[in-house]
Amino acid sequence: MSDIMKKTFIKKILKNFSKIVKSPIRFLKKVLLNLRKKIRLSITFKITSTYLGIYLLSLLLVIILTLAGYLGYKIFELDNTGDSYAPYIIEKTVYNKESLDAFIIDERIEGILLYNDNFNLITRTGNEYKDYNNNIFSKIDIIKNNRIYKYTDSYIFNEKTYYLTINFNIQKIIAELRIIGFFILGAGLIGALILAAIGPIVSKKMVKPIKDMTEVAKTITANNINTRLNVKASQYELKELAETFNKMMDRIEEDYIRQQHFVSDVSHELRTPIAVLKGYTDMLDRWGKKDEEVLEESILAIKNETTNMQDLIEKLLFIARNDKHTLKLNKEEFYIKDLVLEVAKETKMINKKHLIKCDCKENSLIFADKNRIKQAIRIFIENAVKFTPEGGSIYIRCMKDNEYSIIEIEDTGLGIKKRNLKKIFDRFYREEFSREKEQGGHGLGLSIAKIIVLGHRGKIKVKSTYEKGSIFSIYIPHIT
Ligand code: ADP
């Protein structure tokens, strides 16, 4: 084998080696992912297992605390016994030289040991406990397979310190502990079995309202958008959830209905100009080619209608942009008086049939979108012109208060009935007379003006007396 061949061979092995090492890990990952997808633990299972886990932990805690408490109590008892025996035993052994064996009077006592103040053993009971652990500081010992509790205390006799250790056999206590522990554990496990059996039934009942809600929610479409969840059937948090869901559906339904109306209004508005266009093109087709009068009339009408349609489409686009929150305001600082005078001048130029008076004594600096504000002022002035009979007056005023710069447009026109005042800002709303009249627009002007003014954190106020006139006041926050 040549060197090159050897190298490529080693490279191949190395390449495959990493593949071989990586592939089982990848395989394992895949299996785990698939398993997770397949075993979709139900919420019922999760609730039951969580409660079962908490229960078992509590059971363990109860067992530990009970056993520790019982053992503590027994040791306390042994300490008390030791406390009562010890002084007597020391006295008898140190002074009367009596054997310690005489004091094994309690069946729990396995042995007694007496030490001097240097911890040297002076005497002890019988030889059978020779192999005891001499460490008097260790409390529990195992001697001859028996667990021993070593009670030790010091006593001063004749100015000498003695240490006495009494070895209590606690094997019986340990057996008692075992029995107690066993019984609690047994009872606890039976409880756990009951919990495991009943848990899924209870939690299923608990999540049933959620399931019902899901089923209802699944069936809601545009056709049955008025369907609501049964709030009465739910309780507590689920009731709140059902109510919140229903309120959300109310809002969606309201929006949906508004959209439907909007679409039908738009279609309605477009139907007339399209019918007019069709009428004139038909007329042109039949006679217009030869008759110049018809030709001119048709062209003029078509021009008017297309302008009208263009105007409508522009307005609709504006509203749609606002609804989609994509309407942008290009704000700048400017004096409102200049803008109002400009619009008034323009209106005066094209309208000679009304008396238009502009009184702008007060001026204020505002931070706003100049073109949009101009558009809004124009809407109010154009309406005043539209709905004021020839010879009537229109007054335009600029004022200010602490917060707002106020533009007032007053007319001596038709006025608005009180009951209709709220509706005039609705999309496509027009008073009966303005529907009939030619000058009536599409009923979108005030909606647009409202969007603009509210977009500048302003407000609009209207005062109107039917058949006498109206005052529209626009409030825009000012800088100074
Ligand atoms: P339009 O484009 O039809 O003017 P608007 O939204 O601007 O639509 O106004 C809605 C309706 O409010 C008008 O059709 C009209 O009936 C009424 N309106 C608005 N301004 C005045 C006014 N200055 N005087 C009387 N009626 C008015």
Coordinates of C-alpha atoms and ligand atoms in Angstrom, one line a residue:
M1 CA 0.0 0.0 0.0
S2 CA 1.4 3.3 -1.0
D3 CA 1.6 6.3 1.5
I4 CA -1.3 8.1 -0.2
M5 CA -3.5 5.1 -0.1
K6 CA -2.7 4.6 3.5
K7 CA -3.6 8.2 4.3
T8 CA -6.9 8.1 2.4
F9 CA -7.7 4.8 4.2
I10 CA -7.1 6.3 7.6
K11 CA -9.1 9.4 6.7
K12 CA -12.0 7.2 5.6
I13 CA -11.9 5.2 8.9
L14 CA -11.8 8.5 10.9
K15 CA -14.7 9.9 9.0
N16 CA -16.8 6.7 9.4
F17 CA -15.7 6.5 13.1
S18 CA -17.3 9.8 13.9
K19 CA -20.4 8.7 12.0
I20 CA -20.6 5.5 13.9
V21 CA -20.1 7.3 17.3
K22 CA -22.7 10.0 16.4
S23 CA -25.3 7.8 14.9
P24 CA -26.5 6.0 18.1
I25 CA -26.8 9.4 19.9
R26 CA -28.9 10.6 17.0
F27 CA -30.9 7.5 17.0
L28 CA -31.5 7.8 20.7
K29 CA -32.6 11.4 20.3
K30 CA -35.0 10.4 17.5
V31 CA -36.5 7.6 19.6
L32 CA -36.9 10.0 22.6
L33 CA -38.6 12.7 20.5
N34 CA -41.0 10.1 18.9
L35 CA -41.8 8.8 22.4
R36 CA -42.5 12.3 23.6
K37 CA -44.8 12.8 20.7
K38 CA -46.6 9.5 21.1
I39 CA -47.0 9.6 24.9
R40 CA -48.9 12.8 25.2
L41 CA -49.6 12.8 28.9
S42 CA -53.1 13.8 29.5
I43 CA -53.8 16.6 32.0
T44 CA -55.8 14.1 34.1
F45 CA -52.8 11.9 34.4
K46 CA -50.6 14.9 35.2
I47 CA -53.0 16.2 38.0
T48 CA -53.3 12.7 39.5
S49 CA -49.6 12.0 39.4
T50 CA -48.8 15.4 40.9
Y51 CA -51.2 14.9 43.8
L52 CA -50.0 11.3 44.3
G53 CA -46.4 12.6 44.4
I54 CA -47.2 15.3 46.9
Y55 CA -49.2 12.7 49.0
L56 CA -46.3 10.2 49.0
L57 CA -43.8 12.9 50.0
S58 CA -46.2 14.0 52.9
L59 CA -46.5 10.4 53.9
L60 CA -42.7 10.1 54.1
L61 CA -42.5 13.2 56.2
V62 CA -45.3 12.0 58.5
I63 CA -43.4 8.7 59.0
I64 CA -40.1 10.4 59.7
L65 CA -41.6 13.0 62.1
T66 CA -43.7 10.3 64.0
L67 CA -40.8 8.0 64.4
A68 CA -38.4 10.8 65.4
G69 CA -41.0 12.1 67.8
Y70 CA -41.6 8.7 69.4
L71 CA -37.9 8.0 69.6
G72 CA -37.3 11.4 71.1
Y73 CA -40.0 10.9 73.7
K74 CA -38.6 7.5 74.7
I75 CA -35.1 8.9 75.0
F76 CA -36.5 11.7 77.1
E77 CA -38.1 9.0 79.4
L78 CA -34.7 7.2 79.6
D79 CA -32.9 10.4 80.5
N80 CA -35.5 11.1 83.2
T81 CA -35.0 7.5 84.6
G82 CA -31.2 8.1 84.4
D83 CA -31.6 11.4 86.2
S84 CA -33.5 9.8 89.1
Y85 CA -31.3 6.7 89.4
A86 CA -27.8 8.2 88.9
P87 CA -27.2 10.2 92.2
Y88 CA -28.5 7.3 94.2
I89 CA -26.3 4.8 92.5
I90 CA -23.2 7.0 92.8
E91 CA -23.8 7.5 96.5
K92 CA -24.3 3.8 97.1
T93 CA -21.2 2.8 95.1
V94 CA -18.8 5.5 96.1
Y95 CA -19.6 5.7 99.8
N96 CA -21.1 2.3 100.7
K97 CA -18.9 0.5 98.2
E98 CA -21.9 -1.5 97.0
S99 CA -21.6 -3.5 93.8
L100 CA -23.1 -1.8 90.7
D101 CA -24.8 -5.1 89.8
A102 CA -27.2 -4.5 92.6
F103 CA -28.6 -1.6 90.6
I104 CA -29.8 -3.5 87.6
I105 CA -33.3 -3.1 88.9
D106 CA -34.9 -2.0 85.7
E107 CA -35.3 -4.5 82.8
R108 CA -34.1 -1.8 80.4
I109 CA -30.7 -1.4 82.1
E110 CA -28.1 -3.6 80.5
G111 CA -25.1 -2.2 82.4
I112 CA -23.7 0.6 84.5
L113 CA -20.2 2.2 84.4
L114 CA -18.6 4.6 86.8
Y115 CA -15.7 6.9 85.8
N116 CA -13.5 9.3 87.7
D117 CA -13.0 12.9 86.6
N118 CA -10.2 11.8 84.1
F119 CA -12.7 9.4 82.4
N120 CA -10.9 6.4 83.8
L121 CA -13.2 3.5 84.6
I122 CA -13.6 2.9 88.4
T123 CA -16.0 0.1 88.3
R124 CA -18.7 -1.5 86.2
T125 CA -21.4 -4.2 86.2
G126 CA -20.7 -7.8 85.3
N127 CA -18.2 -9.0 82.7
E128 CA -20.7 -9.8 80.0
Y129 CA -20.3 -6.2 78.5
K130 CA -16.5 -6.2 78.3
D131 CA -16.6 -5.4 74.6
Y132 CA -18.6 -2.2 75.1
N133 CA -17.4 0.8 73.3
N134 CA -15.5 2.9 75.8
N135 CA -16.4 6.2 74.1
I136 CA -18.7 7.7 76.6
F137 CA -19.5 10.6 74.2
S138 CA -21.2 8.3 71.7
K139 CA -24.9 8.2 72.6
I140 CA -26.0 5.0 70.7
D141 CA -23.9 1.8 70.5
I142 CA -24.4 -1.7 69.4
I143 CA -23.4 -4.2 72.0
K144 CA -24.0 -7.9 71.4
N145 CA -26.4 -7.1 68.6
N146 CA -28.4 -4.9 70.9
R147 CA -28.8 -1.2 70.3
I148 CA -27.8 0.6 73.5
Y149 CA -28.6 4.1 74.6
K150 CA -25.9 5.4 76.8
Y151 CA -27.1 7.8 79.4
T152 CA -24.1 9.8 80.9
D153 CA -24.0 12.5 83.5
S154 CA -21.5 14.0 85.9
Y155 CA -22.0 14.3 89.7
I156 CA -19.9 16.0 92.3
F157 CA -19.4 14.1 95.6
N158 CA -17.0 15.3 98.2
E159 CA -15.5 17.8 95.8
K160 CA -14.8 15.0 93.3
T161 CA -16.4 14.7 89.9
Y162 CA -17.8 11.3 88.8
Y163 CA -19.2 10.3 85.5
L164 CA -21.9 7.6 85.5
T165 CA -23.0 5.9 82.3
I166 CA -26.2 3.8 82.3
N167 CA -26.6 1.6 79.2
F168 CA -30.3 1.3 78.4
N169 CA -31.3 -1.5 75.9
I170 CA -33.4 0.3 73.3
Q171 CA -34.0 -2.8 71.1
K172 CA -37.6 -2.9 72.2
I173 CA -38.1 0.8 71.3
I174 CA -36.6 0.1 67.9
A175 CA -39.0 -2.8 67.4
E176 CA -41.9 -0.5 68.4
L177 CA -40.6 2.1 65.9
R178 CA -40.6 -0.5 63.2
I179 CA -44.2 -1.6 63.9
I180 CA -45.4 2.0 64.1
G181 CA -43.6 2.9 60.8
F182 CA -44.9 -0.2 59.2
F183 CA -48.5 0.6 60.1
I184 CA -48.3 4.2 59.0
L185 CA -46.7 3.1 55.7
G186 CA -49.3 0.4 55.2
A187 CA -52.2 2.8 55.8
G188 CA -50.5 5.5 53.7
L189 CA -50.0 3.1 50.8
I190 CA -53.6 2.0 50.9
G191 CA -54.5 5.7 50.8
A192 CA -52.2 6.1 47.8
L193 CA -53.9 3.3 46.0
I194 CA -57.3 4.8 46.7
L195 CA -56.0 8.2 45.5
A196 CA -54.5 6.6 42.3
A197 CA -57.9 4.9 41.7
I198 CA -60.1 7.9 42.4
G199 CA -57.7 10.7 41.3
P200 CA -58.3 10.2 37.5
I201 CA -62.1 10.2 38.0
V202 CA -62.0 13.4 40.1
S203 CA -59.6 15.2 37.8
K204 CA -61.5 14.1 34.8
K205 CA -64.6 15.7 36.3
M206 CA -62.5 18.8 37.1
V207 CA -61.3 19.2 33.5
K208 CA -64.6 18.3 31.9
P209 CA -65.7 22.0 31.6
I210 CA -62.4 22.7 29.8
K211 CA -63.1 19.9 27.4
D212 CA -66.7 21.1 26.9
M213 CA -65.3 24.6 26.2
T214 CA -62.8 23.3 23.7
E215 CA -65.6 21.4 21.9
V216 CA -67.8 24.5 21.7
A217 CA -64.8 26.7 20.7
K218 CA -64.0 24.2 17.9
T219 CA -67.4 24.6 16.4
I220 CA -67.4 28.4 16.2
T221 CA -67.1 29.8 12.7
A222 CA -68.3 32.9 10.9
N223 CA -71.7 31.3 10.4
N224 CA -72.4 30.8 14.1
I225 CA -70.3 33.6 15.5
N226 CA -73.0 34.3 18.1
T227 CA -72.3 30.9 19.9
R228 CA -71.2 31.4 23.5
L229 CA -69.9 29.1 26.3
N230 CA -72.3 28.0 29.0
V231 CA -71.0 30.2 31.9
K232 CA -73.5 28.7 34.4
A233 CA -72.1 25.2 34.0
S234 CA -68.6 26.3 35.0
Q235 CA -67.3 27.2 38.4
Y236 CA -64.7 29.5 39.9
E237 CA -61.6 30.2 37.7
L238 CA -63.3 28.3 34.8
K239 CA -66.3 30.5 35.1
E240 CA -64.0 33.5 34.7
L241 CA -62.3 31.8 31.7
A242 CA -65.7 31.2 30.1
E243 CA -66.8 34.8 30.8
T244 CA -63.6 36.1 29.4
F245 CA -63.9 33.9 26.3
N246 CA -67.5 35.1 25.8
K247 CA -66.5 38.7 26.1
M248 CA -63.8 38.2 23.6
M249 CA -66.3 36.6 21.3
D250 CA -68.6 39.6 21.8
R251 CA -65.8 41.9 20.6
I252 CA -65.0 39.7 17.7
E253 CA -68.6 39.4 16.7
E254 CA -69.1 43.2 17.0
D255 CA -66.0 43.8 14.8
Y256 CA -67.2 41.1 12.3
I257 CA -70.6 42.7 12.0
R258 CA -69.1 46.1 11.6
Q259 CA -66.8 44.8 8.9
Q260 CA -69.8 43.2 7.1
H261 CA -71.7 46.5 7.3
F262 CA -68.7 48.3 6.0
V263 CA -68.3 46.0 3.0
S264 CA -72.0 46.2 2.2
D265 CA -71.9 50.0 2.5
V266 CA -68.9 50.2 0.3
S267 CA -70.6 48.0 -2.3
H268 CA -73.7 50.1 -2.1
E269 CA -71.7 53.4 -2.5
L270 CA -69.9 52.0 -5.6
R271 CA -73.1 50.6 -7.2
T272 CA -74.5 54.0 -8.1
P273 CA -71.4 55.5 -9.8
I274 CA -70.8 52.3 -11.6
A275 CA -74.5 52.2 -12.8
V276 CA -74.1 55.9 -14.0
L277 CA -70.8 55.0 -15.8
K278 CA -72.5 52.0 -17.5
G279 CA -75.5 54.2 -18.5
Y280 CA -73.4 56.8 -20.1
T281 CA -71.1 54.3 -21.9
D282 CA -74.2 52.6 -23.2
M283 CA -75.5 56.0 -24.4
L284 CA -72.2 56.8 -26.0
D285 CA -72.2 53.4 -27.7
R286 CA -75.6 54.0 -29.2
W287 CA -75.7 57.7 -30.1
G288 CA -72.6 59.4 -28.9
K289 CA -70.5 58.5 -31.9
K290 CA -72.6 60.8 -34.1
D291 CA -74.3 63.2 -31.6
E292 CA -71.8 65.7 -30.2
E293 CA -74.1 66.9 -27.5
V294 CA -74.5 63.4 -26.1
L295 CA -70.8 62.9 -26.4
E296 CA -70.0 65.9 -24.3
E297 CA -72.7 65.3 -21.7
S298 CA -71.4 61.7 -21.3
I299 CA -67.8 62.6 -21.0
L300 CA -68.6 65.2 -18.4
A301 CA -70.8 62.8 -16.4
I302 CA -68.1 60.0 -16.7
K303 CA -65.5 62.5 -15.5
N304 CA -67.6 63.5 -12.5
E305 CA -68.4 59.9 -11.5
T306 CA -64.8 58.8 -11.8
T307 CA -63.7 61.7 -9.6
N308 CA -66.4 60.8 -7.2
M309 CA -65.2 57.2 -7.1
Q310 CA -61.6 58.2 -6.8
D311 CA -62.6 60.4 -3.8
L312 CA -64.5 57.5 -2.3
I313 CA -61.6 55.1 -2.8
E314 CA -59.1 57.6 -1.2
K315 CA -61.3 57.9 1.8
L316 CA -61.8 54.2 2.1
L317 CA -58.0 53.6 1.9
F318 CA -57.5 56.2 4.6
I319 CA -59.9 54.5 6.9
A320 CA -58.5 51.0 6.1
R321 CA -55.0 52.3 6.9
N322 CA -56.2 53.6 10.2
D323 CA -57.9 50.3 11.0
K324 CA -54.7 48.4 10.2
H325 CA -52.8 50.9 12.3
T326 CA -50.5 51.7 9.4
L327 CA -51.6 55.3 9.2
K328 CA -48.5 57.5 9.8
L329 CA -48.5 61.1 11.1
N330 CA -45.6 63.3 10.0
K331 CA -45.6 65.7 12.8
E332 CA -43.9 69.1 12.9
E333 CA -44.1 72.3 14.8
F334 CA -46.3 75.0 13.3
Y335 CA -48.6 77.9 14.1
I336 CA -52.2 76.8 13.8
K337 CA -53.4 80.4 12.9
D338 CA -51.4 80.3 9.6
L339 CA -53.0 77.0 8.6
V340 CA -56.6 78.1 9.4
L341 CA -56.2 81.4 7.5
E342 CA -54.9 79.4 4.5
V343 CA -57.9 77.1 4.4
A344 CA -60.3 80.0 4.9
K345 CA -58.7 81.9 2.1
E346 CA -58.9 78.9 -0.2
T347 CA -62.6 78.4 0.7
K348 CA -63.4 82.1 0.1
M349 CA -61.8 81.9 -3.3
I350 CA -64.0 79.0 -4.6
N351 CA -67.1 79.9 -2.7
K352 CA -68.8 83.1 -3.4
K353 CA -72.3 82.1 -2.4
H354 CA -71.8 82.2 1.4
L355 CA -70.5 84.9 3.7
I356 CA -67.2 83.4 5.1
K357 CA -65.7 85.2 8.1
C358 CA -62.4 84.3 9.7
D359 CA -61.5 85.6 13.1
C360 CA -58.2 84.3 14.4
K361 CA -57.0 86.6 17.2
E362 CA -55.3 83.9 19.3
N363 CA -52.5 81.9 17.9
S364 CA -50.8 78.8 19.3
L365 CA -47.9 76.5 18.4
I366 CA -48.8 72.9 17.8
F367 CA -46.8 69.7 17.1
A368 CA -48.9 67.9 14.5
D369 CA -49.2 66.6 10.9
K370 CA -49.9 69.8 9.0
N371 CA -51.5 68.1 6.0
R372 CA -53.8 65.9 8.1
I373 CA -54.9 68.8 10.3
K374 CA -55.6 70.9 7.1
Q375 CA -57.6 67.9 5.8
A376 CA -59.7 67.8 9.0
I377 CA -60.4 71.6 9.0
R378 CA -61.4 71.3 5.4
I379 CA -63.9 68.6 6.1
F380 CA -65.6 70.8 8.7
I381 CA -65.6 73.9 6.5
E382 CA -66.8 71.9 3.4
N383 CA -69.6 70.5 5.5
A384 CA -70.6 73.9 6.7
V385 CA -70.7 75.1 3.1
K386 CA -72.5 72.0 1.9
F387 CA -75.2 72.2 4.6
T388 CA -75.8 76.0 4.6
P389 CA -78.2 77.4 2.0
E390 CA -76.9 80.1 -0.3
G391 CA -76.5 83.4 1.4
G392 CA -75.9 81.8 4.8
S393 CA -72.8 82.6 6.9
I394 CA -69.8 80.6 8.0
Y395 CA -67.6 81.8 10.9
I396 CA -64.1 80.4 11.4
R397 CA -62.5 81.2 14.7
C398 CA -59.2 80.3 16.4
M399 CA -59.0 80.2 20.2
K400 CA -57.0 78.5 22.9
D401 CA -57.2 77.4 26.5
N402 CA -54.5 76.1 28.8
E403 CA -54.2 72.8 27.1
Y404 CA -55.8 73.0 23.6
S405 CA -55.7 75.1 20.6
I406 CA -59.4 75.4 19.5
I407 CA -60.7 75.9 15.9
E408 CA -64.4 76.6 15.7
I409 CA -66.5 76.4 12.6
E410 CA -70.0 77.8 12.9
D411 CA -72.6 77.8 10.2
T412 CA -76.2 79.1 9.9
G413 CA -77.2 76.0 8.0
L414 CA -79.6 73.1 8.3
G415 CA -78.4 72.0 11.7
I416 CA -78.6 68.4 13.0
K417 CA -81.5 66.8 14.9
K418 CA -80.4 66.2 18.5
R419 CA -81.1 62.4 18.3
N420 CA -78.8 62.2 15.2
L421 CA -75.9 64.1 16.7
K422 CA -74.2 60.9 18.0
K423 CA -74.5 59.2 14.6
I424 CA -72.9 61.8 12.4
F425 CA -69.4 60.4 13.1
D426 CA -70.3 56.9 12.1
R427 CA -69.0 55.6 8.8
F428 CA -71.4 56.2 5.9
Y429 CA -73.9 58.0 8.1
R430 CA -75.8 60.8 6.3
E431 CA -78.8 62.7 7.4
E432 CA -81.9 61.9 5.3
F433 CA -81.8 65.3 3.5
S434 CA -78.1 65.0 2.6
R435 CA -78.8 61.6 1.0
E436 CA -81.3 63.2 -1.3
K437 CA -79.2 66.3 -2.0
E438 CA -76.6 66.2 -4.7
Q439 CA -73.9 67.8 -2.5
G440 CA -74.2 65.0 0.1
G441 CA -70.9 63.1 0.2
H442 CA -70.4 59.5 1.1
G443 CA -70.8 60.0 4.9
L444 CA -67.1 59.4 5.5
G445 CA -65.9 63.0 6.0
L446 CA -66.5 63.2 9.8
S447 CA -65.2 59.7 10.4
I448 CA -62.0 60.7 8.8
A449 CA -61.8 64.0 10.7
K450 CA -62.4 62.1 13.9
I451 CA -59.6 59.7 13.1
I452 CA -57.2 62.6 12.5
V453 CA -58.2 64.6 15.6
L454 CA -58.1 61.6 17.9
G455 CA -54.8 60.6 16.4
H456 CA -53.4 63.9 17.7
R457 CA -54.9 63.2 21.2
G458 CA -57.5 65.9 20.5
K459 CA -61.3 66.0 20.7
I460 CA -64.3 67.3 18.8
K461 CA -67.3 69.0 20.2
V462 CA -70.6 69.7 18.3
K463 CA -73.4 72.0 19.2
S464 CA -76.3 72.1 16.7
T465 CA -79.8 73.4 16.5
Y466 CA -82.0 71.9 13.9
E467 CA -82.8 74.2 11.0
K468 CA -80.7 77.0 12.6
G469 CA -77.1 75.9 12.4
S470 CA -74.1 74.1 13.9
I471 CA -70.9 74.7 15.7
F472 CA -68.1 72.2 15.4
S473 CA -65.1 72.7 17.7
I474 CA -61.8 71.0 17.1
Y475 CA -59.4 70.7 20.1
I476 CA -55.7 70.0 19.4
P477 CA -53.1 70.0 22.2
H478 CA -50.7 72.9 21.9
I479 CA -47.1 73.5 22.9
T480 CA -47.6 77.2 23.7
Ligands
ADP1 P1 -70.7 63.7 4.1 O1 -69.5 63.3 3.3 O2 -71.9 63.2 3.7 O3 -70.7 65.2 4.4 P2 -69.9 63.5 6.9 O4 -69.3 62.3 7.6 O5 -68.9 64.7 6.7 O6 -70.4 63.0 5.5 O7 -71.1 64.0 7.6 C1 -72.1 63.1 8.0 C2 -73.5 63.8 8.0 O8 -73.5 64.7 9.1 C3 -73.8 64.6 6.9 O9 -74.3 63.8 5.8 C4 -74.8 65.6 7.4 O10 -76.1 65.0 7.4 C5 -74.3 65.8 8.8 N1 -73.5 67.0 8.9 C6 -72.2 67.2 8.9 N2 -71.8 68.4 9.1 C7 -73.0 69.1 9.1 C8 -73.3 70.5 9.2 N3 -72.3 71.5 9.3 N4 -74.6 70.9 9.2 C9 -75.5 70.0 9.1 N5 -75.3 68.7 9.0 C10 -74.1 68.2 9.0

